[in-house]
mmCIF file of C-alpha atoms in Angstrom:
data_model
loop_
_atom_site.group_PDB
_atom_site.id
_atom_site.type_symbol
_atom_site.label_atom_id
_atom_site.label_comp_id
_atom_site.label_asym_id
_atom_site.label_seq_id
_atom_site.Cartn_x
_atom_site.Cartn_y
_atom_site.Cartn_z
ATOM 1 C CA MET A 1094 -14.002 13.260 8.345
ATOM 2 C CA ILE A 1095 -10.853 13.157 4.935
ATOM 3 C CA GLY A 1096 -10.964 11.928 1.657
ATOM 4 C CA GLU A 1097 -14.880 12.497 0.233
ATOM 5 C CA SER A 1098 -15.693 10.467 -2.446
ATOM 6 C CA LEU A 1099 -15.537 11.866 -6.537
ATOM 7 C CA LYS A 1100 -20.026 11.307 -6.182
ATOM 8 C CA ASN A 1101 -19.529 13.755 -3.589
ATOM 9 C CA ASN A 1102 -17.353 15.823 -3.422
ATOM 10 C CA PRO A 1103 -17.590 18.965 -6.637
ATOM 11 C CA LYS A 1104 -14.355 18.713 -8.073
ATOM 12 C CA PRO A 1105 -12.884 16.420 -9.570
ATOM 13 C CA LEU A 1106 -10.616 16.038 -6.377
ATOM 14 C CA GLY A 1107 -11.024 14.823 -2.864
ATOM 15 C CA ILE A 1108 -7.899 16.074 -1.253
ATOM 16 C CA GLN A 1109 -8.086 16.402 2.683
ATOM 17 C CA GLU A 1110 -5.739 17.238 5.050
ATOM 18 C CA GLU A 1111 -5.042 14.459 8.797
ATOM 19 C CA ARG A 1112 -3.179 14.683 11.473
ATOM 20 C CA ASN A 1113 -1.891 11.742 12.340
ATOM 21 C CA ALA A 1114 -1.918 11.195 16.267
ATOM 22 C CA SER A 1115 -0.527 8.147 16.573
ATOM 23 C CA GLY A 1116 1.001 6.268 13.937
ATOM 24 C CA LYS A 1117 3.126 4.205 15.561
ATOM 25 C CA PHE A 1118 4.381 0.679 15.394
ATOM 26 C CA SER A 1119 6.959 -1.230 15.701
ATOM 27 C CA VAL A 1120 7.565 -5.791 14.088
ATOM 28 C CA HIS A 1121 7.837 -9.209 16.032
ATOM 29 C CA ASP A 1122 7.156 -12.586 15.368
ATOM 30 C CA VAL A 1123 8.317 -13.265 11.644
ATOM 31 C CA ARG A 1124 6.905 -16.159 9.777
ATOM 32 C CA LYS A 1125 8.516 -17.423 6.593
ATOM 33 C CA LEU A 1126 6.763 -18.892 4.287
ATOM 34 C CA GLU A 1127 8.061 -21.488 1.246
ATOM 35 C CA TYR A 1128 7.156 -20.241 -2.169
ATOM 36 C CA GLU A 1129 8.832 -24.013 -3.687
ATOM 37 C CA LYS A 1130 12.617 -22.331 -3.124
ATOM 38 C CA GLU A 1131 11.759 -18.799 -2.995
ATOM 39 C CA PRO A 1132 10.977 -17.464 0.571
ATOM 40 C CA ALA A 1133 8.596 -14.937 1.010
ATOM 41 C CA PHE A 1134 7.550 -14.001 4.549
ATOM 42 C CA PHE A 1135 4.853 -11.945 6.939
ATOM 43 C CA LEU A 1136 5.784 -9.232 9.662
ATOM 44 C CA ASN A 1137 3.144 -8.813 12.021
ATOM 45 C CA ILE A 1138 2.739 -5.274 12.856
ATOM 46 C CA THR A 1139 1.336 -5.021 16.990
ATOM 47 C CA GLU A 1140 3.542 -2.659 19.270
ATOM 48 C CA ASP A 1141 5.089 0.409 18.522
ATOM 49 C CA TRP A 1142 7.154 2.241 15.899
ATOM 50 C CA ASN A 1143 7.690 5.949 15.348
ATOM 51 C CA ILE A 1144 6.611 7.830 12.488
ATOM 52 C CA GLU A 1145 6.373 11.273 13.053
ATOM 53 C CA LYS A 1146 8.085 12.912 10.171
ATOM 54 C CA TYR A 1147 4.448 11.934 8.387
ATOM 55 C CA PRO A 1148 2.666 14.535 10.110
ATOM 56 C CA ALA A 1149 -0.199 14.699 7.618
ATOM 57 C CA VAL A 1150 -1.931 12.708 4.679
ATOM 58 C CA TRP A 1151 -3.691 13.319 2.214
ATOM 59 C CA THR A 1152 -6.695 11.220 0.539
ATOM 60 C CA ILE A 1153 -8.558 10.427 -2.680
ATOM 61 C CA GLY A 1154 -11.267 8.263 -1.835
ATOM 62 C CA ASN A 1155 -12.519 6.861 1.578
ATOM 63 C CA ALA A 1156 -10.088 8.024 4.404
ATOM 64 C CA ASP A 1157 -12.671 5.322 7.230
ATOM 65 C CA LEU A 1158 -10.298 2.069 4.877
ATOM 66 C CA LEU A 1159 -6.988 3.631 6.745
ATOM 67 C CA LYS A 1160 -9.438 2.279 9.917
ATOM 68 C CA SER A 1161 -9.736 -0.818 9.611
ATOM 69 C CA GLU A 1162 -7.619 -4.016 9.251
ATOM 70 C CA LEU A 1163 -5.211 -3.942 6.499
ATOM 71 C CA VAL A 1164 -3.102 -6.429 4.590
ATOM 72 C CA ALA A 1165 0.562 -4.647 2.888
ATOM 73 C CA LEU A 1166 1.861 -6.328 -0.427
ATOM 74 C CA PHE A 1167 5.331 -6.176 -1.303
ATOM 75 C CA CYS A 1168 7.609 -7.028 -3.813
ATOM 76 C CA SER A 1169 11.107 -6.222 -5.570
ATOM 77 C CA ARG A 1170 10.908 -5.380 -9.262
ATOM 78 C CA LYS A 1171 12.321 -8.137 -10.196
ATOM 79 C CA CYS A 1172 11.531 -11.327 -9.623
ATOM 80 C CA PRO A 1173 11.300 -15.288 -11.349
ATOM 81 C CA GLY A 1174 8.807 -16.000 -12.762
ATOM 82 C CA LYS A 1175 7.969 -18.917 -10.869
ATOM 83 C CA VAL A 1176 7.633 -15.831 -8.330
ATOM 84 C CA ILE A 1177 4.939 -14.576 -10.487
ATOM 85 C CA LEU A 1178 2.509 -17.139 -10.972
ATOM 86 C CA LYS A 1179 2.175 -17.566 -6.757
ATOM 87 C CA SER A 1180 1.630 -14.744 -6.924
ATOM 88 C CA ARG A 1181 -0.887 -14.618 -8.705
ATOM 89 C CA ASP A 1182 -2.716 -16.663 -7.210
ATOM 90 C CA TYR A 1183 -2.330 -15.347 -3.759
ATOM 91 C CA ALA A 1184 -3.382 -12.222 -4.958
ATOM 92 C CA ASP A 1185 -6.211 -14.238 -6.310
ATOM 93 C CA SER A 1186 -6.924 -15.810 -2.873
ATOM 94 C CA LEU A 1187 -7.368 -12.035 -1.201
ATOM 95 C CA ARG A 1188 -9.481 -10.463 -3.907
ATOM 96 C CA ILE A 1189 -11.954 -14.499 -3.822
ATOM 97 C CA LYS A 1190 -11.860 -13.930 0.694
ATOM 98 C CA GLY A 1191 -11.948 -9.742 0.272
ATOM 99 C CA ILE A 1192 -9.047 -9.364 2.279
ATOM 100 C CA GLN A 1193 -8.304 -5.413 2.689
ATOM 101 C CA VAL A 1194 -5.940 -4.788 1.105
ATOM 102 C CA ILE A 1195 -3.131 -1.548 0.957
ATOM 103 C CA GLY A 1196 -0.243 -0.696 -0.704
ATOM 104 C CA GLY A 1197 2.347 1.777 -3.549
ATOM 105 C CA PHE A 1198 1.484 -0.889 -6.461
ATOM 106 C CA GLN A 1199 4.232 0.063 -8.374
ATOM 107 C CA THR A 1200 6.149 -3.099 -8.942
ATOM 108 C CA PRO A 1201 5.605 -5.128 -12.244
ATOM 109 C CA VAL A 1202 3.982 -7.707 -10.164
ATOM 110 C CA GLU A 1203 2.908 -5.043 -7.115
ATOM 111 C CA LYS A 1204 0.584 -3.347 -10.559
ATOM 112 C CA MET A 1205 -0.362 -7.376 -11.270
ATOM 113 C CA CYS A 1206 -1.815 -8.028 -7.873
ATOM 114 C CA LEU A 1207 -3.622 -4.346 -7.765
ATOM 115 C CA GLU A 1208 -5.124 -5.502 -11.833
ATOM 116 C CA MET A 1209 -7.032 -8.708 -10.071
ATOM 117 C CA PHE A 1210 -8.271 -6.946 -7.140
ATOM 118 C CA LEU A 1211 -9.560 -3.899 -8.480
ATOM 119 C CA LYS A 1212 -11.819 -7.139 -10.547
ATOM 120 C CA GLY A 1213 -12.928 -7.926 -7.181
ATOM 121 C CA GLU A 1214 -15.805 -6.132 -4.437
ATOM 122 C CA GLN A 1215 -12.495 -5.650 -1.305
ATOM 123 C CA PRO A 1216 -11.591 -2.417 0.404
ATOM 124 C CA ILE A 1217 -8.057 -1.437 -1.747
ATOM 125 C CA VAL A 1218 -5.822 1.604 -0.235
ATOM 126 C CA ILE A 1219 -2.822 3.018 -2.868
ATOM 127 C CA CYS A 1220 -0.522 5.513 -2.117
ATOM 128 C CA PRO A 1221 1.226 6.672 -4.675
ATOM 129 C CA ALA A 1222 5.221 8.103 -4.023
ATOM 130 C CA ARG A 1223 4.184 10.937 -4.950
ATOM 131 C CA GLY A 1224 2.203 13.242 -3.887
ATOM 132 C CA ILE A 1225 -1.653 13.365 -5.012
ATOM 133 C CA GLN A 1226 -2.992 16.860 -5.373
ATOM 134 C CA LYS A 1227 -2.769 17.445 -9.225
ATOM 135 C CA MET A 1228 -2.975 14.040 -9.113
ATOM 136 C CA ARG A 1229 -6.114 12.996 -12.345
ATOM 137 C CA VAL A 1230 -7.105 9.995 -11.018
ATOM 138 C CA PRO A 1231 -6.868 7.368 -13.870
ATOM 139 C CA ALA A 1232 -10.769 6.183 -15.218
ATOM 140 C CA GLU A 1233 -9.736 1.906 -14.360
ATOM 141 C CA LEU A 1234 -10.184 3.179 -10.298
ATOM 142 C CA LYS A 1235 -12.908 6.389 -10.458
ATOM 143 C CA GLY A 1236 -15.233 3.945 -10.350
ATOM 144 C CA PRO A 1237 -14.616 1.835 -6.958
ATOM 145 C CA VAL A 1238 -13.449 5.382 -5.462
ATOM 146 C CA GLU A 1239 -17.130 6.896 -6.027
ATOM 147 C CA ALA A 1240 -17.834 3.429 -4.538
ATOM 148 C CA GLY A 1241 -16.114 4.155 -1.483
ATOM 149 C CA ARG A 1242 -13.865 0.924 -2.154
ATOM 150 C CA LEU A 1243 -11.103 2.502 -2.976
ATOM 151 C CA LEU A 1244 -8.741 5.403 -1.559
ATOM 152 C CA ILE A 1245 -5.404 7.062 -2.613
ATOM 153 C CA VAL A 1246 -3.548 8.123 -0.201
ATOM 154 C CA SER A 1247 -0.132 9.566 0.208
ATOM 155 C CA PRO A 1248 2.233 11.612 2.956
ATOM 156 C CA PHE A 1249 3.578 13.651 0.526
ATOM 157 C CA GLY A 1250 3.075 17.506 -0.054
ATOM 158 C CA ALA A 1251 2.515 19.367 -3.709
ATOM 159 C CA ARG A 1252 6.692 19.596 -4.221
ATOM 160 C CA HIS A 1253 7.117 15.502 -5.154
ATOM 161 C CA ARG A 1254 5.609 15.290 -8.076
ATOM 162 C CA ARG A 1255 7.473 12.669 -9.290
ATOM 163 C CA VAL A 1256 8.298 9.347 -7.824
ATOM 164 C CA SER A 1257 11.624 9.100 -7.152
ATOM 165 C CA ALA A 1258 13.434 6.398 -4.695
ATOM 166 C CA ALA A 1259 13.928 8.425 -2.156
ATOM 167 C CA ASN A 1260 10.400 8.972 -1.802
ATOM 168 C CA ALA A 1261 9.350 5.961 -2.372
ATOM 169 C CA GLU A 1262 11.350 4.669 0.884
ATOM 170 C CA LEU A 1263 9.368 6.896 2.392
ATOM 171 C CA ARG A 1264 6.381 5.886 0.807
ATOM 172 C CA ASN A 1265 6.991 2.009 2.017
ATOM 173 C CA LYS A 1266 7.134 3.391 5.314
ATOM 174 C CA PHE A 1267 4.024 4.679 5.648
ATOM 175 C CA VAL A 1268 2.520 1.485 3.998
ATOM 176 C CA ALA A 1269 4.423 -0.092 6.455
ATOM 177 C CA ALA A 1270 2.762 2.247 9.186
ATOM 178 C CA ALA A 1271 -0.829 2.313 8.088
ATOM 179 C CA ALA A 1272 -0.620 -1.636 7.644
ATOM 180 C CA ASP A 1273 -1.634 -4.727 9.644
ATOM 181 C CA LYS A 1274 0.729 -6.701 8.534
ATOM 182 C CA LEU A 1275 3.228 -6.828 5.987
ATOM 183 C CA PHE A 1276 4.018 -9.690 3.349
ATOM 184 C CA PHE A 1277 6.449 -9.607 1.267
ATOM 185 C CA LEU A 1278 6.064 -11.546 -2.037
ATOM 186 C CA HIS A 1279 9.452 -10.923 -2.855
ATOM 187 C CA ALA A 1280 12.732 -9.490 -1.784
ATOM 188 C CA ALA A 1281 15.600 -10.146 -4.141
ATOM 189 C CA ALA A 1282 19.434 -10.503 -3.055
ATOM 190 C CA LYS A 1283 21.177 -6.803 -2.240
ATOM 191 C CA SER A 1284 17.215 -5.281 -3.657
ATOM 192 C CA ARG A 1285 15.917 -2.085 -1.614
ATOM 193 C CA THR A 1286 12.704 -4.090 -1.265
ATOM 194 C CA LEU A 1287 15.298 -7.005 0.744
ATOM 195 C CA GLY A 1288 16.784 -3.971 2.798
ATOM 196 C CA PHE A 1289 13.158 -2.522 3.843
ATOM 197 C CA ALA A 1290 12.678 -5.562 5.057
ATOM 198 C CA GLU A 1291 15.746 -6.007 7.288
ATOM 199 C CA GLU A 1292 15.661 -2.456 8.772
ATOM 200 C CA LEU A 1293 12.023 -3.633 10.013
ATOM 201 C CA LEU A 1294 13.537 -5.885 11.606
ATOM 202 C CA SER A 1295 16.466 -4.270 13.270
#
């Protein structure tokens, strides 16, 4: 068993390692949604896409959450104000319904969504784009971790101490591999987020 809670672990961090047995997926069935004139879309993950580049993961919290049906959220760093409002509504609907979510929660809109999720009771999986071996769990996350409804997970080793654009791209692929559905709140033109979505569809 990996990812003991802070309550049950004698050390501040419950970091363990697990080898991924399968970790494969592929993409099909794109369903477009309209946020007024701003497109958002789902990608349903159902088949095989190899992610053997992630031979191990490190966790803090309830690792069993990775076995859950998860919805991943992605959003470009820059997006129109109306997208922010629609994203807030969407995040609130996920919170009310108790939908289990996963993401890097790195961009401003993603962080806004995380703040809303923390006010609810649904399971949350957070994937930083760096190693978590020496990570101090933020105060606002300790309660959910101890309650068993939050997991912090990373495929990066201890030498990856800082977030980088390259790590963020690898992290997003890891998030996609762990999720059952991907939801792109906004993918700006020529952005890494759009490039990632196009890669999934290629």
